[in-house]
Structure formats: C-alpha cells, structure tokens
Tab-separated table of C-alpha atoms in Angstrom:
chain	number	residue	atom	x	y	z
V	1	MET	CA	-24.059	15.012	-1.886
V	2	ASN	CA	-20.979	17.109	-1.325
V	3	LEU	CA	-17.643	16.259	0.137
V	4	LEU	CA	-18.477	17.451	3.604
V	5	THR	CA	-21.478	15.155	3.720
V	6	ILE	CA	-19.157	12.365	2.804
V	7	LEU	CA	-16.832	13.472	5.541
V	8	ASP	CA	-19.594	13.235	8.073
V	9	LYS	CA	-20.536	9.796	6.938
V	10	LEU	CA	-16.961	8.647	6.985
V	11	SER	CA	-16.649	9.717	10.562
V	12	ASP	CA	-17.443	6.164	11.519
V	13	ASP	CA	-14.160	5.216	9.974
V	14	LYS	CA	-13.322	1.765	11.162
V	15	PHE	CA	-9.615	2.359	10.829
V	16	PHE	CA	-9.622	5.701	12.497
V	17	SER	CA	-6.549	5.509	14.633
V	18	THR	CA	-6.587	7.867	17.601
V	19	GLU	CA	-7.510	11.348	18.545
V	20	THR	CA	-3.891	11.953	19.373
V	21	SER	CA	-2.695	11.301	15.864
V	22	ARG	CA	-5.579	13.285	14.431
V	23	LEU	CA	-4.654	16.318	16.443
V	24	GLY	CA	-1.053	15.854	15.399
V	25	SER	CA	-2.120	15.958	11.783
V	26	LEU	CA	-4.171	19.048	12.323
V	27	ALA	CA	-1.195	20.791	13.845
V	28	GLN	CA	0.637	20.176	10.588
V	29	PHE	CA	-2.239	21.619	8.655
V	30	SER	CA	-2.030	24.891	10.527
V	31	ASP	CA	0.718	25.723	8.062
V	32	PHE	CA	-1.972	26.314	5.524
V	33	GLY	CA	-3.476	29.205	7.398
V	34	LYS	CA	-6.962	30.024	6.292
V	35	LYS	CA	-7.462	26.724	4.602
V	36	ALA	CA	-7.148	25.022	7.943
V	37	ALA	CA	-10.539	26.404	8.830
V	38	VAL	CA	-12.080	24.284	6.130
V	39	ALA	CA	-10.152	21.289	7.328
V	40	ALA	CA	-11.468	21.739	10.830
V	41	ILE	CA	-15.126	21.363	9.939
V	42	PRO	CA	-15.408	17.659	10.732
V	43	LEU	CA	-13.809	18.151	14.118
V	44	GLY	CA	-17.058	18.041	16.000
V	45	LEU	CA	-17.081	14.324	15.483
V	46	GLY	CA	-13.852	13.832	17.333
V	47	SER	CA	-15.184	12.774	20.679
V	48	PHE	CA	-17.411	10.157	19.171
V	49	MET	CA	-14.569	8.682	17.224
V	50	ALA	CA	-12.196	8.684	20.142
V	51	THR	CA	-14.704	6.707	22.124
V	52	SER	CA	-15.674	4.215	19.517
V	53	ALA	CA	-12.068	3.571	18.600
V	54	LYS	CA	-11.669	1.769	21.876
V	55	GLY	CA	-14.497	-0.621	21.216
V	56	GLU	CA	-13.968	-4.226	20.354
V	57	THR	CA	-16.236	-6.395	18.323
V	58	THR	CA	-16.021	-9.828	16.938
V	59	GLN	CA	-14.221	-10.414	13.709
V	60	GLU	CA	-17.426	-11.139	11.840
V	61	ALA	CA	-19.070	-7.934	12.957
V	62	SER	CA	-16.251	-5.760	11.743
V	63	PHE	CA	-17.341	-5.556	8.138
V	64	ALA	CA	-18.664	-2.143	7.324
V	65	ALA	CA	-22.190	-1.376	6.278
V	66	ALA	CA	-23.147	-0.948	2.646
V	67	SER	CA	-23.140	2.821	2.926
V	68	ALA	CA	-19.554	2.689	4.122
V	69	LEU	CA	-18.747	0.894	0.898
V	70	THR	CA	-20.144	3.590	-1.362
V	71	ASP	CA	-18.857	6.378	0.870
V	72	ALA	CA	-15.382	4.938	0.556
V	73	LEU	CA	-15.790	4.904	-3.213
V	74	GLN	CA	-17.029	8.510	-3.194
V	75	LEU	CA	-13.927	9.525	-1.274
V	76	ALA	CA	-11.777	7.646	-3.768
V	77	LEU	CA	-13.606	9.363	-6.620
V	78	THR	CA	-12.948	12.754	-5.049
V	79	LEU	CA	-9.236	12.000	-4.854
V	80	GLU	CA	-9.209	10.734	-8.422
V	81	TYR	CA	-11.067	13.836	-9.649
V	82	LEU	CA	-8.344	15.867	-7.991
V	83	GLU	CA	-5.484	13.935	-9.551
V	84	ASP	CA	-7.173	13.741	-12.935
V	85	GLU	CA	-7.756	17.480	-13.169
V	86	TYR	CA	-4.319	18.262	-11.781
V	87	TYR	CA	-2.420	16.291	-14.404
V	88	ARG	CA	-4.659	17.401	-17.233
V	89	LEU	CA	-4.080	21.029	-16.329
V	90	GLY	CA	-0.358	20.395	-16.015
V	91	ILE	CA	-0.091	18.678	-19.360
V	92	ASN	CA	-2.135	21.403	-21.029
V	93	THR	CA	-0.042	24.200	-19.543
V	94	SER	CA	2.372	25.173	-22.264
V	95	GLY	CA	5.998	25.192	-21.176
V	96	LEU	CA	5.421	23.614	-17.770
V	97	ILE	CA	6.473	19.994	-18.193
V	98	PRO	CA	9.809	19.418	-19.959
V	99	ALA	CA	9.479	17.386	-23.121
V	100	ALA	CA	11.437	14.468	-21.664
V	101	ASP	CA	9.032	14.122	-18.728
V	102	LYS	CA	5.793	14.428	-20.678
V	103	VAL	CA	5.549	10.703	-21.309
V	104	VAL	CA	5.528	10.107	-17.564
V	105	PHE	CA	2.757	12.541	-16.741
V	106	GLN	CA	0.716	11.528	-19.765
V	107	GLN	CA	0.804	7.945	-18.534
V	108	ILE	CA	-0.169	8.954	-15.008
V	109	SER	CA	-2.903	11.218	-16.345
V	110	LYS	CA	-4.275	8.414	-18.484
V	111	HIS	CA	-4.593	6.214	-15.414
V	112	GLU	CA	-6.271	8.861	-13.274
V	113	THR	CA	-8.827	9.520	-15.991
V	114	ALA	CA	-9.517	5.805	-16.180
V	115	HIS	CA	-9.892	5.643	-12.401
V	116	VAL	CA	-12.533	8.385	-12.474
V	117	VAL	CA	-14.478	6.511	-15.138
V	118	PHE	CA	-14.121	3.231	-13.278
V	119	LEU	CA	-15.202	4.585	-9.903
V	120	LYS	CA	-18.203	6.438	-11.325
V	121	ALA	CA	-19.347	3.218	-12.935
V	122	ALA	CA	-18.734	1.258	-9.739
V	123	ILE	CA	-20.721	3.700	-7.629
V	124	SER	CA	-23.563	3.731	-10.147
V	125	SER	CA	-23.605	-0.056	-10.236
V	126	LEU	CA	-24.146	-0.045	-6.480
V	127	GLY	CA	-27.226	2.152	-6.909
V	128	GLU	CA	-25.671	5.413	-5.766
V	129	THR	CA	-25.054	8.632	-7.648
V	130	PRO	CA	-21.386	9.482	-8.111
V	131	ILE	CA	-20.410	12.674	-6.344
V	132	ALA	CA	-19.973	15.661	-8.676
V	133	LYS	CA	-16.460	16.892	-9.365
V	134	PRO	CA	-15.571	19.628	-6.886
V	135	ASN	CA	-13.988	22.888	-7.975
V	136	PHE	CA	-10.306	22.595	-7.247
V	137	ASP	CA	-7.825	25.228	-6.196
V	138	PHE	CA	-4.398	23.720	-6.710
V	139	THR	CA	-2.741	26.725	-5.152
V	140	ALA	CA	-4.391	25.736	-1.864
V	141	GLY	CA	-5.257	29.334	-1.144
V	142	GLY	CA	-2.111	30.768	-2.681
V	143	ASN	CA	0.374	28.400	-1.041
V	144	PHE	CA	1.452	26.703	-4.249
V	145	GLN	CA	2.028	27.718	-7.869
V	146	PRO	CA	2.182	24.304	-9.510
V	147	PHE	CA	1.336	25.462	-13.019
V	148	THR	CA	4.053	28.083	-13.247
V	149	ASP	CA	6.770	26.259	-11.338
V	150	TYR	CA	7.613	22.735	-12.492
V	151	GLN	CA	9.342	21.826	-9.240
V	152	GLN	CA	6.154	22.696	-7.376
V	153	PHE	CA	4.163	20.733	-9.895
V	154	MET	CA	6.222	17.657	-9.101
V	155	THR	CA	6.108	18.368	-5.379
V	156	LEU	CA	2.322	18.360	-5.357
V	157	ALA	CA	2.232	15.366	-7.688
V	158	GLN	CA	4.287	13.437	-5.150
V	159	ALA	CA	2.032	14.587	-2.339
V	160	PHE	CA	-1.110	13.559	-4.229
V	161	GLU	CA	0.263	10.138	-5.172
V	162	ASP	CA	1.593	9.348	-1.713
V	163	THR	CA	-1.745	10.517	-0.296
V	164	GLY	CA	-3.623	8.296	-2.716
V	165	VAL	CA	-1.644	5.246	-1.674
V	166	ARG	CA	-2.427	5.850	1.971
V	167	ALA	CA	-6.051	6.789	1.394
V	168	TYR	CA	-6.962	3.661	-0.575
V	169	LYS	CA	-5.237	1.557	2.043
V	170	GLY	CA	-7.276	3.231	4.749
V	171	GLN	CA	-10.531	2.312	3.027
V	172	ALA	CA	-9.710	-1.385	2.696
V	173	GLY	CA	-11.928	-2.315	5.608
V	174	ASN	CA	-14.805	-0.243	4.276
V	175	VAL	CA	-14.842	-1.983	0.902
V	176	ALA	CA	-13.998	-5.493	2.104
V	177	SER	CA	-17.649	-6.517	2.199
V	178	ASN	CA	-17.713	-6.456	-1.609
V	179	LYS	CA	-14.995	-8.716	-2.986
V	180	ALA	CA	-15.118	-7.292	-6.503
V	181	VAL	CA	-14.821	-3.740	-5.246
V	182	LEU	CA	-12.070	-4.696	-2.828
V	183	GLN	CA	-9.997	-6.263	-5.566
V	184	ALA	CA	-10.493	-3.314	-7.903
V	185	ALA	CA	-9.560	-0.917	-5.119
V	186	LEU	CA	-6.381	-2.880	-4.515
V	187	GLN	CA	-5.653	-2.769	-8.237
V	188	ILE	CA	-5.977	1.018	-8.249
V	189	HIS	CA	-4.017	1.289	-5.012
V	190	SER	CA	-0.929	-0.354	-6.498
V	191	VAL	CA	-1.111	1.871	-9.563
V	192	GLU	CA	-0.999	4.906	-7.283
V	193	ALA	CA	2.027	3.381	-5.575
V	194	ARG	CA	3.789	2.918	-8.912
V	195	HIS	CA	3.045	6.548	-9.751
V	196	ALA	CA	4.306	7.666	-6.362
V	197	SER	CA	7.543	5.761	-6.740
V	198	LYS	CA	8.207	7.255	-10.160
V	199	VAL	CA	7.453	10.846	-9.193
V	200	ARG	CA	9.531	10.479	-6.039
V	201	ARG	CA	12.463	9.234	-8.094
V	202	MET	CA	12.083	12.132	-10.531
V	203	ARG	CA	12.525	14.381	-7.497
V	204	MET	CA	15.722	12.522	-6.567
V	205	ASN	CA	14.005	10.716	-3.716
V	206	LYS	CA	13.810	7.035	-3.083
V	207	GLY	CA	10.653	5.434	-4.438
V	208	TRP	CA	9.623	4.509	-0.901
V	209	VAL	CA	8.941	6.594	2.190
V	210	GLU	CA	11.500	6.396	4.972
V	211	SER	CA	10.213	7.620	8.316
V	212	ASN	CA	7.850	10.598	8.051
V	213	ASN	CA	10.223	12.433	5.755
V	214	GLY	CA	8.519	12.949	2.418
V	215	GLY	CA	11.827	13.906	0.841
V	216	ASN	CA	12.517	17.572	0.176
V	217	MET	CA	8.886	18.421	0.751
V	218	PRO	CA	7.496	21.675	2.186
V	219	ALA	CA	6.209	21.610	5.746
V	220	ALA	CA	2.725	22.228	4.387
V	221	THR	CA	2.653	18.624	3.189
V	222	ASN	CA	3.675	17.111	6.512
V	223	ALA	CA	0.230	15.628	7.016
V	224	VAL	CA	0.791	13.441	3.972
V	225	TYR	CA	3.671	11.722	5.747
V	226	ALA	CA	2.643	11.901	9.389
V	227	GLY	CA	2.623	8.412	10.813
V	228	GLU	CA	4.787	6.863	8.104
V	229	GLU	CA	7.543	6.559	10.702
V	230	ASN	CA	5.677	3.661	12.309
V	231	VAL	CA	7.925	0.645	12.878
V	232	THR	CA	5.461	-1.545	14.781
V	233	GLN	CA	3.353	-3.846	12.638
V	234	ALA	CA	1.017	-6.075	14.614
V	235	GLY	CA	3.508	-6.033	17.435
V	236	TYR	CA	6.474	-6.839	15.204
V	237	ASN	CA	9.286	-4.302	15.353
V	238	THR	CA	10.330	-3.671	11.753
V	239	SER	CA	13.334	-1.579	12.786
V	240	THR	CA	15.186	-4.393	14.545
V	241	LEU	CA	16.991	-5.823	11.548
V	242	PHE	CA	18.066	-2.810	9.534
V	243	GLY	CA	17.061	0.279	11.481
V	244	ALA	CA	14.082	2.594	11.512
V	245	ALA	CA	14.453	3.968	7.989
V	246	ALA	CA	14.242	0.562	6.332
V	247	GLY	CA	11.693	-0.670	8.833
V	248	SER	CA	9.315	2.208	8.297
V	249	ALA	CA	9.744	2.095	4.530
V	250	SER	CA	8.962	-1.611	4.337
V	251	PHE	CA	5.323	-0.936	5.277
V	252	ASP	CA	3.264	1.988	3.994
V	253	GLU	CA	0.755	3.408	6.450
V	254	ILE	CA	-2.916	4.229	6.083
V	255	LEU	CA	-4.697	7.539	6.121
V	256	THR	CA	-8.156	7.446	7.644
V	257	GLY	CA	-11.031	8.672	5.553
V	258	GLN	CA	-11.072	11.860	7.525
V	259	GLN	CA	-7.349	12.465	7.182
V	260	ALA	CA	-7.480	11.871	3.439
V	261	SER	CA	-10.540	14.085	3.082
V	262	MET	CA	-8.849	16.882	4.940
V	263	ILE	CA	-5.842	16.753	2.638
V	264	ALA	CA	-8.092	16.747	-0.420
V	265	GLY	CA	-10.188	19.502	1.119
V	266	LEU	CA	-7.221	21.835	1.142
V	267	PHE	CA	-7.346	21.844	-2.644
V	268	ILE	CA	-11.088	22.266	-2.964
V	269	SER	CA	-12.222	25.848	-3.424
M	1	MET	CA	-12.948	-25.985	19.298
M	2	GLU	CA	-13.390	-22.498	18.068
M	3	LYS	CA	-11.688	-19.893	20.131
M	4	THR	CA	-13.410	-16.672	20.948
M	5	VAL	CA	-12.028	-14.148	18.524
M	6	HIS	CA	-11.826	-10.559	19.522
M	7	VAL	CA	-10.169	-7.993	17.341
M	8	SER	CA	-10.505	-4.281	17.426
M	9	ASN	CA	-12.539	-3.212	14.455
M	10	LYS	CA	-10.744	0.088	14.599
M	11	GLY	CA	-7.453	-1.509	13.757
M	12	ALA	CA	-5.946	0.499	16.569
M	13	THR	CA	-3.439	-2.135	17.532
M	14	LEU	CA	-2.147	-2.218	14.001
M	15	ASP	CA	-2.318	1.292	12.802
M	16	THR	CA	-1.410	3.642	15.542
M	17	ASN	CA	2.009	4.831	16.357
M	18	ARG	CA	4.245	3.064	18.779
M	19	ARG	CA	3.192	5.070	21.796
M	20	ASN	CA	-0.454	4.269	21.317
M	21	PHE	CA	0.252	0.673	20.627
M	22	LEU	CA	2.077	0.352	23.895
M	23	LYS	CA	-0.741	2.088	25.661
M	24	LEU	CA	-3.146	-0.458	24.300
M	25	GLY	CA	-1.066	-3.528	24.673
M	26	GLY	CA	1.904	-3.100	26.923
M	27	ALA	CA	5.049	-5.142	26.775
M	28	GLY	CA	3.205	-8.326	27.576
M	29	LEU	CA	1.165	-8.001	24.418
M	30	LEU	CA	3.894	-7.467	21.911
M	31	VAL	CA	2.069	-9.565	19.397
M	32	ALA	CA	-1.300	-8.184	20.364
M	33	GLY	CA	-2.689	-7.522	16.922
M	34	LEU	CA	-2.223	-10.967	15.601
M	35	THR	CA	-2.510	-12.922	18.807
M	36	LEU	CA	-5.879	-11.408	19.467
M	37	ALA	CA	-6.915	-12.180	15.956
M	38	GLY	CA	-6.098	-15.786	16.567
M	39	CYS	CA	-7.450	-18.393	14.271
M	40	ARG	CA	-9.824	-21.257	14.318
M	41	ASP	CA	-8.364	-24.666	14.924
M	42	GLU	CA	-9.456	-25.848	11.518
M	43	GLU	CA	-7.531	-22.995	9.965
M	44	MET	CA	-4.241	-24.296	11.269
M	45	ALA	CA	-1.711	-25.253	8.668
M	46	TYR	CA	-0.926	-28.901	8.910
M	47	GLU	CA	1.900	-31.207	8.049
M	48	GLN	CA	0.869	-33.919	5.648
M	49	PRO	CA	1.908	-37.535	6.093
M	50	ASP	CA	4.207	-37.379	3.084
M	51	SER	CA	5.756	-34.285	4.679
M	52	ILE	CA	4.934	-31.970	1.797
M	53	PHE	CA	3.831	-28.811	3.542
M	54	ASP	CA	0.363	-27.483	2.868
M	55	LEU	CA	-0.046	-23.751	3.301
M	56	GLY	CA	-3.246	-24.291	5.245
M	57	THR	CA	-6.736	-22.874	5.123
M	58	GLY	CA	-8.397	-19.576	5.824
M	59	ASP	CA	-6.247	-16.647	6.777
M	60	VAL	CA	-3.365	-18.884	7.802
M	61	GLY	CA	-3.190	-20.146	4.239
M	62	ILE	CA	-3.001	-16.601	2.927
M	63	LEU	CA	-0.327	-15.668	5.448
M	64	ASN	CA	1.717	-18.722	4.510
M	65	TYR	CA	1.273	-17.896	0.840
M	66	ALA	CA	2.586	-14.399	1.435
M	67	TYR	CA	5.365	-15.844	3.564
M	68	ALA	CA	6.417	-18.215	0.779
M	69	LEU	CA	6.519	-15.382	-1.755
M	70	GLU	CA	8.424	-13.107	0.599
M	71	GLN	CA	10.890	-15.924	1.248
M	72	LEU	CA	11.503	-16.083	-2.484
M	73	GLU	CA	12.023	-12.344	-2.825
M	74	ALA	CA	14.250	-12.172	0.243
M	75	ASP	CA	16.330	-15.093	-0.980
M	76	PHE	CA	16.774	-13.572	-4.423
M	77	TYR	CA	17.852	-10.144	-3.151
M	78	THR	CA	20.148	-11.740	-0.568
M	79	LYS	CA	21.994	-13.327	-3.461
M	80	VAL	CA	21.981	-10.048	-5.390
M	81	VAL	CA	23.462	-7.938	-2.595
M	82	ASN	CA	26.048	-10.574	-1.737
M	83	ASN	CA	27.268	-10.674	-5.315
M	84	PHE	CA	26.489	-7.417	-7.090
M	85	TYR	CA	26.833	-7.568	-10.841
M	86	SER	CA	30.034	-5.979	-11.985
M	87	GLY	CA	29.990	-2.286	-12.692
M	88	ILE	CA	26.848	-1.658	-10.654
M	89	SER	CA	26.304	2.026	-9.954
M	90	SER	CA	26.061	3.282	-6.409
M	91	ALA	CA	22.467	4.339	-7.081
M	92	GLU	CA	21.469	0.876	-8.251
M	93	LYS	CA	23.337	-0.687	-5.357
M	94	GLN	CA	21.322	1.429	-2.925
M	95	VAL	CA	18.049	0.435	-4.556
M	96	PHE	CA	18.905	-3.250	-4.256
M	97	ILE	CA	20.065	-2.897	-0.658
M	98	ASP	CA	16.834	-1.117	0.244
M	99	ILE	CA	14.663	-3.702	-1.472
M	100	TYR	CA	16.668	-6.499	0.129
M	101	ASN	CA	16.052	-4.915	3.530
M	102	HIS	CA	12.322	-4.550	2.910
M	103	GLU	CA	11.853	-8.107	1.664
M	104	VAL	CA	13.781	-9.646	4.540
M	105	ILE	CA	11.654	-7.622	6.952
M	106	HIS	CA	8.484	-8.787	5.175
M	107	ARG	CA	9.668	-12.381	5.353
M	108	ASP	CA	10.472	-12.271	9.043
M	109	PHE	CA	7.271	-10.373	9.766
M	110	PHE	CA	5.140	-13.142	8.268
M	111	LYS	CA	6.984	-15.848	10.144
M	112	ALA	CA	6.332	-13.958	13.370
M	113	ALA	CA	2.721	-13.286	12.452
M	114	ILE	CA	1.926	-16.889	11.583
M	115	THR	CA	3.622	-18.118	14.722
M	116	ALA	CA	1.738	-15.540	16.764
M	117	ALA	CA	-1.505	-16.798	15.265
M	118	GLY	CA	-0.711	-20.202	16.691
M	119	ALA	CA	-0.150	-21.819	13.311
M	120	ALA	CA	2.751	-23.544	11.624
M	121	PRO	CA	4.691	-21.259	9.315
M	122	THR	CA	5.827	-22.545	5.970
M	123	PRO	CA	9.230	-24.159	6.507
M	124	ASN	CA	12.320	-22.476	5.157
M	125	LEU	CA	12.006	-22.980	1.432
M	126	GLU	CA	14.827	-23.578	-1.005
M	127	PHE	CA	14.888	-21.865	-4.364
M	128	LYS	CA	16.509	-22.314	-7.745
M	129	TYR	CA	17.290	-19.702	-10.336
M	130	ASP	CA	17.582	-21.515	-13.603
M	131	GLY	CA	18.467	-19.079	-16.330
M	132	VAL	CA	19.226	-16.215	-13.950
M	133	ASP	CA	22.743	-14.827	-14.278
M	134	PHE	CA	23.648	-13.059	-11.063
M	135	ASN	CA	26.596	-11.433	-12.818
M	136	SER	CA	24.368	-9.853	-15.426
M	137	ARG	CA	22.706	-6.507	-14.838
M	138	THR	CA	20.111	-7.276	-17.480
M	139	SER	CA	19.265	-10.643	-15.967
M	140	ILE	CA	19.031	-9.363	-12.403
M	141	LEU	CA	16.876	-6.382	-13.295
M	142	ALA	CA	14.573	-8.539	-15.403
M	143	THR	CA	14.208	-11.068	-12.596
M	144	ALA	CA	13.616	-8.344	-10.033
M	145	LYS	CA	10.961	-6.810	-12.260
M	146	ALA	CA	9.227	-10.162	-12.648
M	147	LEU	CA	9.323	-10.859	-8.917
M	148	GLU	CA	8.010	-7.427	-7.923
M	149	ASP	CA	5.234	-7.437	-10.500
M	150	THR	CA	4.342	-10.948	-9.349
M	151	GLY	CA	4.239	-9.788	-5.754
M	152	VAL	CA	1.874	-6.952	-6.627
M	153	ALA	CA	-0.416	-9.238	-8.610
M	154	ALA	CA	-0.353	-11.836	-5.839
M	155	TYR	CA	-1.385	-9.479	-3.065
M	156	ASN	CA	-3.946	-7.791	-5.312
M	157	GLY	CA	-5.507	-11.169	-6.053
M	158	ALA	CA	-5.353	-12.541	-2.526
M	159	GLY	CA	-6.907	-9.634	-0.664
M	160	LYS	CA	-10.451	-10.830	-1.229
M	161	TYR	CA	-9.707	-14.133	0.515
M	162	ILE	CA	-8.551	-12.469	3.730
M	163	LYS	CA	-11.190	-12.648	6.439
M	164	ASN	CA	-9.516	-10.695	9.230
M	165	LEU	CA	-9.518	-7.016	8.336
M	166	ASP	CA	-6.366	-6.394	10.330
M	167	TYR	CA	-4.520	-8.825	8.087
M	168	LEU	CA	-6.076	-7.129	5.066
M	169	VAL	CA	-4.669	-3.767	6.099
M	170	ILE	CA	-1.258	-5.352	6.692
M	171	ALA	CA	-1.363	-6.828	3.203
M	172	GLY	CA	-2.260	-3.384	1.879
M	173	LYS	CA	0.684	-1.862	3.696
M	174	ILE	CA	3.024	-4.339	2.023
M	175	VAL	CA	1.620	-4.450	-1.502
M	176	SER	CA	2.119	-0.745	-2.088
M	177	VAL	CA	5.766	-1.124	-1.121
M	178	GLU	CA	6.057	-3.970	-3.634
M	179	ALA	CA	4.498	-1.689	-6.237
M	180	ARG	CA	6.988	1.066	-5.375
M	181	HIS	CA	9.774	-1.495	-5.861
M	182	ALA	CA	8.323	-2.630	-9.169
M	183	ALA	CA	8.133	0.910	-10.495
M	184	ALA	CA	11.684	1.691	-9.372
M	185	ILE	CA	13.118	-1.415	-11.037
M	186	ARG	CA	11.150	-0.671	-14.192
M	187	ASP	CA	12.397	2.899	-14.058
M	188	ILE	CA	15.999	1.705	-13.860
M	189	ILE	CA	15.479	-0.646	-16.786
M	190	ASN	CA	13.875	1.974	-18.997
M	191	PRO	CA	14.154	5.492	-17.599
M	192	GLY	CA	12.238	8.312	-19.178
M	193	SER	CA	9.493	5.997	-20.325
M	194	MET	CA	6.010	4.963	-19.289
M	195	ASP	CA	7.285	1.582	-18.139
M	196	PHE	CA	7.116	2.396	-14.400
M	197	ALA	CA	3.399	1.750	-14.808
M	198	GLY	CA	3.429	0.377	-18.308
M	199	ASP	CA	0.547	-0.766	-20.421
M	200	ASP	CA	1.843	-4.326	-19.969
M	201	VAL	CA	0.643	-4.243	-16.339
M	202	ILE	CA	-1.955	-1.459	-16.187
M	203	GLY	CA	-5.089	-2.084	-18.202
M	204	SER	CA	-7.103	0.491	-20.106
M	205	ASN	CA	-9.393	0.662	-17.061
M	206	GLY	CA	-6.445	1.899	-15.012
M	207	LEU	CA	-6.225	-1.278	-12.945
M	208	ASP	CA	-3.029	-3.116	-12.054
M	209	VAL	CA	-2.702	-6.871	-12.411
M	210	ALA	CA	-4.406	-9.171	-9.903
M	211	LYS	CA	-3.768	-12.898	-10.100
M	212	GLU	CA	-5.249	-15.887	-8.373
M	213	PRO	CA	-2.918	-17.872	-6.114
M	214	LYS	CA	-2.832	-20.866	-8.425
M	215	ASP	CA	-1.753	-18.625	-11.296
M	216	ILE	CA	0.933	-17.009	-9.177
M	217	VAL	CA	2.324	-20.342	-8.059
M	218	ALA	CA	2.254	-21.548	-11.646
M	219	ALA	CA	4.114	-18.435	-12.782
M	220	ALA	CA	6.694	-18.445	-10.006
M	221	GLY	CA	6.841	-22.212	-9.650
M	222	SER	CA	10.137	-22.550	-11.446
M	223	PHE	CA	11.827	-20.731	-8.562
M	224	PHE	CA	10.561	-23.105	-5.874
M	225	LYS	CA	12.852	-26.058	-5.201
M	226	THR	CA	10.939	-27.104	-2.081
M	227	PRO	CA	7.503	-28.382	-3.035
M	228	PHE	CA	4.391	-27.319	-1.160
M	229	THR	CA	0.675	-27.607	-1.643
M	230	TRP	CA	-2.249	-25.323	-1.001
M	231	LYS	CA	-5.185	-27.635	-1.450
M	232	GLU	CA	-7.732	-25.018	-0.495
M	233	GLN	CA	-6.687	-23.031	-3.551
M	234	GLY	CA	-6.349	-26.062	-5.792
M	235	ILE	CA	-2.562	-26.065	-5.708
M	236	GLY	CA	-0.949	-29.500	-5.480
C-alpha cells in the first residue's frame, strides 16, 4: 500500500471540513509549483466529500470503521517517518546544527524514532502491514535547502511539528473506536505540540499559533497554518474576551487526513 | 426521556471557519455544535442533597471535569498577572499574559458549552495555593509547569471517556495548547535543555503522560478549596 492509496481511503474523512477550505489550501500550495501536481491527485474525490460533509447521522453511528482506524495510523506513520528521517539527517549533517541546539533536536529525534516504532507495532497488532517508508525529498522539489541552511532547517522543523499537531487532532474521530489507540494517539499528539512550541520559540516565535500566521514562515508553508485563525468553537466566540490573536491561539485547529497527506506529499519524491 | 441526538459526523459545525459555520447555523444557532449534541437526561449533572457538587455522568461529567481544571488554571494565572513576581522580564510577562488569556477563554468556553448542553456547570470553585509564593519566580514557574503538565495528562487520559466526537475534537484542540504552554514554561525554567519534552514526562515509547481522572484530582486536590465529587469516576 502506498501513500496515495491511503489518501484515497482517507477520502471518507469524517472531519473533512468543506470544499471551500480545501480549495483555499490548494491555492496556497500553488506556491510549490510542480509539486502541486502531486498534491492535486486526490482531487477527484472532492465532489463526493463536499456532498457527504453535509450529511447528519446519529451520534452512535459516527464512529469510523475499522479500516479508518488503521488508515489513520498509516497516515500518522507516514508523518512520523518524515519527521524521523528529517531530524536524523539534520543531526548527522556536520556543521548544520549549532552545538547548543543539538540537545533539543536529539530529544525530538529520539521521540520521532520511538513514534515510528510504536505506530508500526500498533498497526501490526491490528492485523495490518505498516506502510513502507517513502523516499523523502526535503527540498520539496528544490524549494528548500534545510541541510545547508540552519534557519531553513528550523523553519521546516516548525512546519512539520505544527502539521503533526493538527494532523493527529484531525484523526481523533477515526481512532476513537479503539480506546487504547485513541489514548496513545493523544499521547503522541501532545508530544508533537511540545516539540512545536520549543522549535517555535527557538525561532523567536510564541509557542502557540496566533491567527494563521505561522511566524516568519515562507508563503510555501501557508497551508500548515490555514484555518488556525478560527475563533468560533462550537458556537463560542473565543475572540470576545481578549481579541482574535488570543482567541485563535487558545484552540489549535485540525488538518483533515487529506490536507495532512498533501503537506506530507510535498516532501515525498 | 432520551432526546433525539443529531450531530454532524463531519464535525462541520465545529471545524470550519466562521463563514461556513454561519452558513450552517445562522445567528439563531450560535451554540449549534453543542446544542445539537445535547445530552441524555441521565447524563445531567446533579446537585446532591448535601450540596456538594457532583461533576455528573457521561460527557457532561467530562466537560465539568475539564471546566474544573480550567477554572484552576485560570484562577492561578489571574493571580500571577495581577501580581507579577518582581524583576519579571518582558518576555516572561508576555508568556504569562498569553497563557492567562488562553486559560480564561478555555474556562469560559466550558461554562458556555455545558450550559448549552442543558446541564449544570460546576459552580465557581475556590482555590488555595499552600506553599506557592506569588512573589517568587521559581515558585510560580514550578507551579505553572505542574499545572500545565497536569492539564496535558488530564486531557490525554480523559479522551477515551468522551462519547461525542465533536467534544473529543474540542478536547484535542485544547490539549495541544496546554502542551505548548507546558513546553514554553519548561523552556523558560531550563533553556537550552531537553526539558521542554523531558524524559520525566515523555516515556521511552515517545508517549506523553496520560492520567486517569481520579489520579488527576488526587494530584491537584490540594489546590481545590471547594469540594466536589465525581462518583462515576470513583471520586468522592
């Protein structure tokens, strides 16, 4: 099974928001040029998703099927493969990471490696075969040089961590049918958030995301932050008390499986 | 009597941007996500004869649990920002103001959500801070670290008890912000270290802490001046 198969299967993403927001995200991705063609592959499913997103079912019926559970884990594994390889390459690139920062990235790397091991075991325990590690291109088709430019290394690290936080959150409904998996996913999710906060602070950003501004990030990463400006949570306006920046930052937003897969897909060669 | 419960299994009312939300709900449905979710009558929180509040059962219990914890965090940071420890840097001041804002928003969100679900929110709780020195940077940072780590562990442990997936996503949206707080506070305490996601909270399997409600209440119990019970979870 490859990533695109997973993408197809995740098209029935129960938390898929709207076609409008999907198209908005794709517009951001056009910055990537040729890579956007890869990202566009799952588009044929758009009309189906736009229709089904309007459906309503009872609360009990909203748990996802078993295949959604393992598909969600395969997506998570793909993202963890990406992060794991990224940090390992960074740490092993002589002269890239300043000595003072090595402890940070070694700790993050250690966690991502553990997440890969954990997810492979979880998928196997559910009777499925873990997806093979894709071949990554961390330049995203020549757009980034993370292993020769430390600032770019940190920029992409922030993008990957903030993406991870949103992606796990977006799969909550797909793993909720298995309480053990749900809890483990939550436990990984908060680790990604700790990583994100630290890397953001190393880049002189706040640890949290205010509005859809990633914080001194290139436009090519806009899709990572699109939607984070939301200030309406279950009808409650989070901007009333302290303004939109604090309101949006007080809740992180999800990425659908498709959105997360598209971001990951940009770095898969 | 059990009400008919209809929620969108696409989470559209919760997860889309404001424009789409309004399209779905309109002004008359400002609390659409949670009102539609509703709750069963037997899930209502109830006032006990001896007037000690019980958090309730089902999702209402979880919401009240989160509300109680957010009340604690909001109360603590309110005290911090109203009496900054002497010599606080502008950077640290900004971090505390931001966290204060987020926790107050979380607190008020849960009160609104529980009310919208037709249940009784936990009353306004009173707290005590024995051993906390609000004039001490060390004491405040240590307390903040404990509260944020506790918040992360609490949400991580409670997720599996949430029945309504819309509530689950909301909890997910909040817990990652708590984790961002925790890492920032830990970073301030010990910059240039691995403590932002230290081995004291992240296991060798790469998983953060998850704690059962009764363990959370036991750990944070010293802060609660107002007693409450949560019989469904064996508390009180």
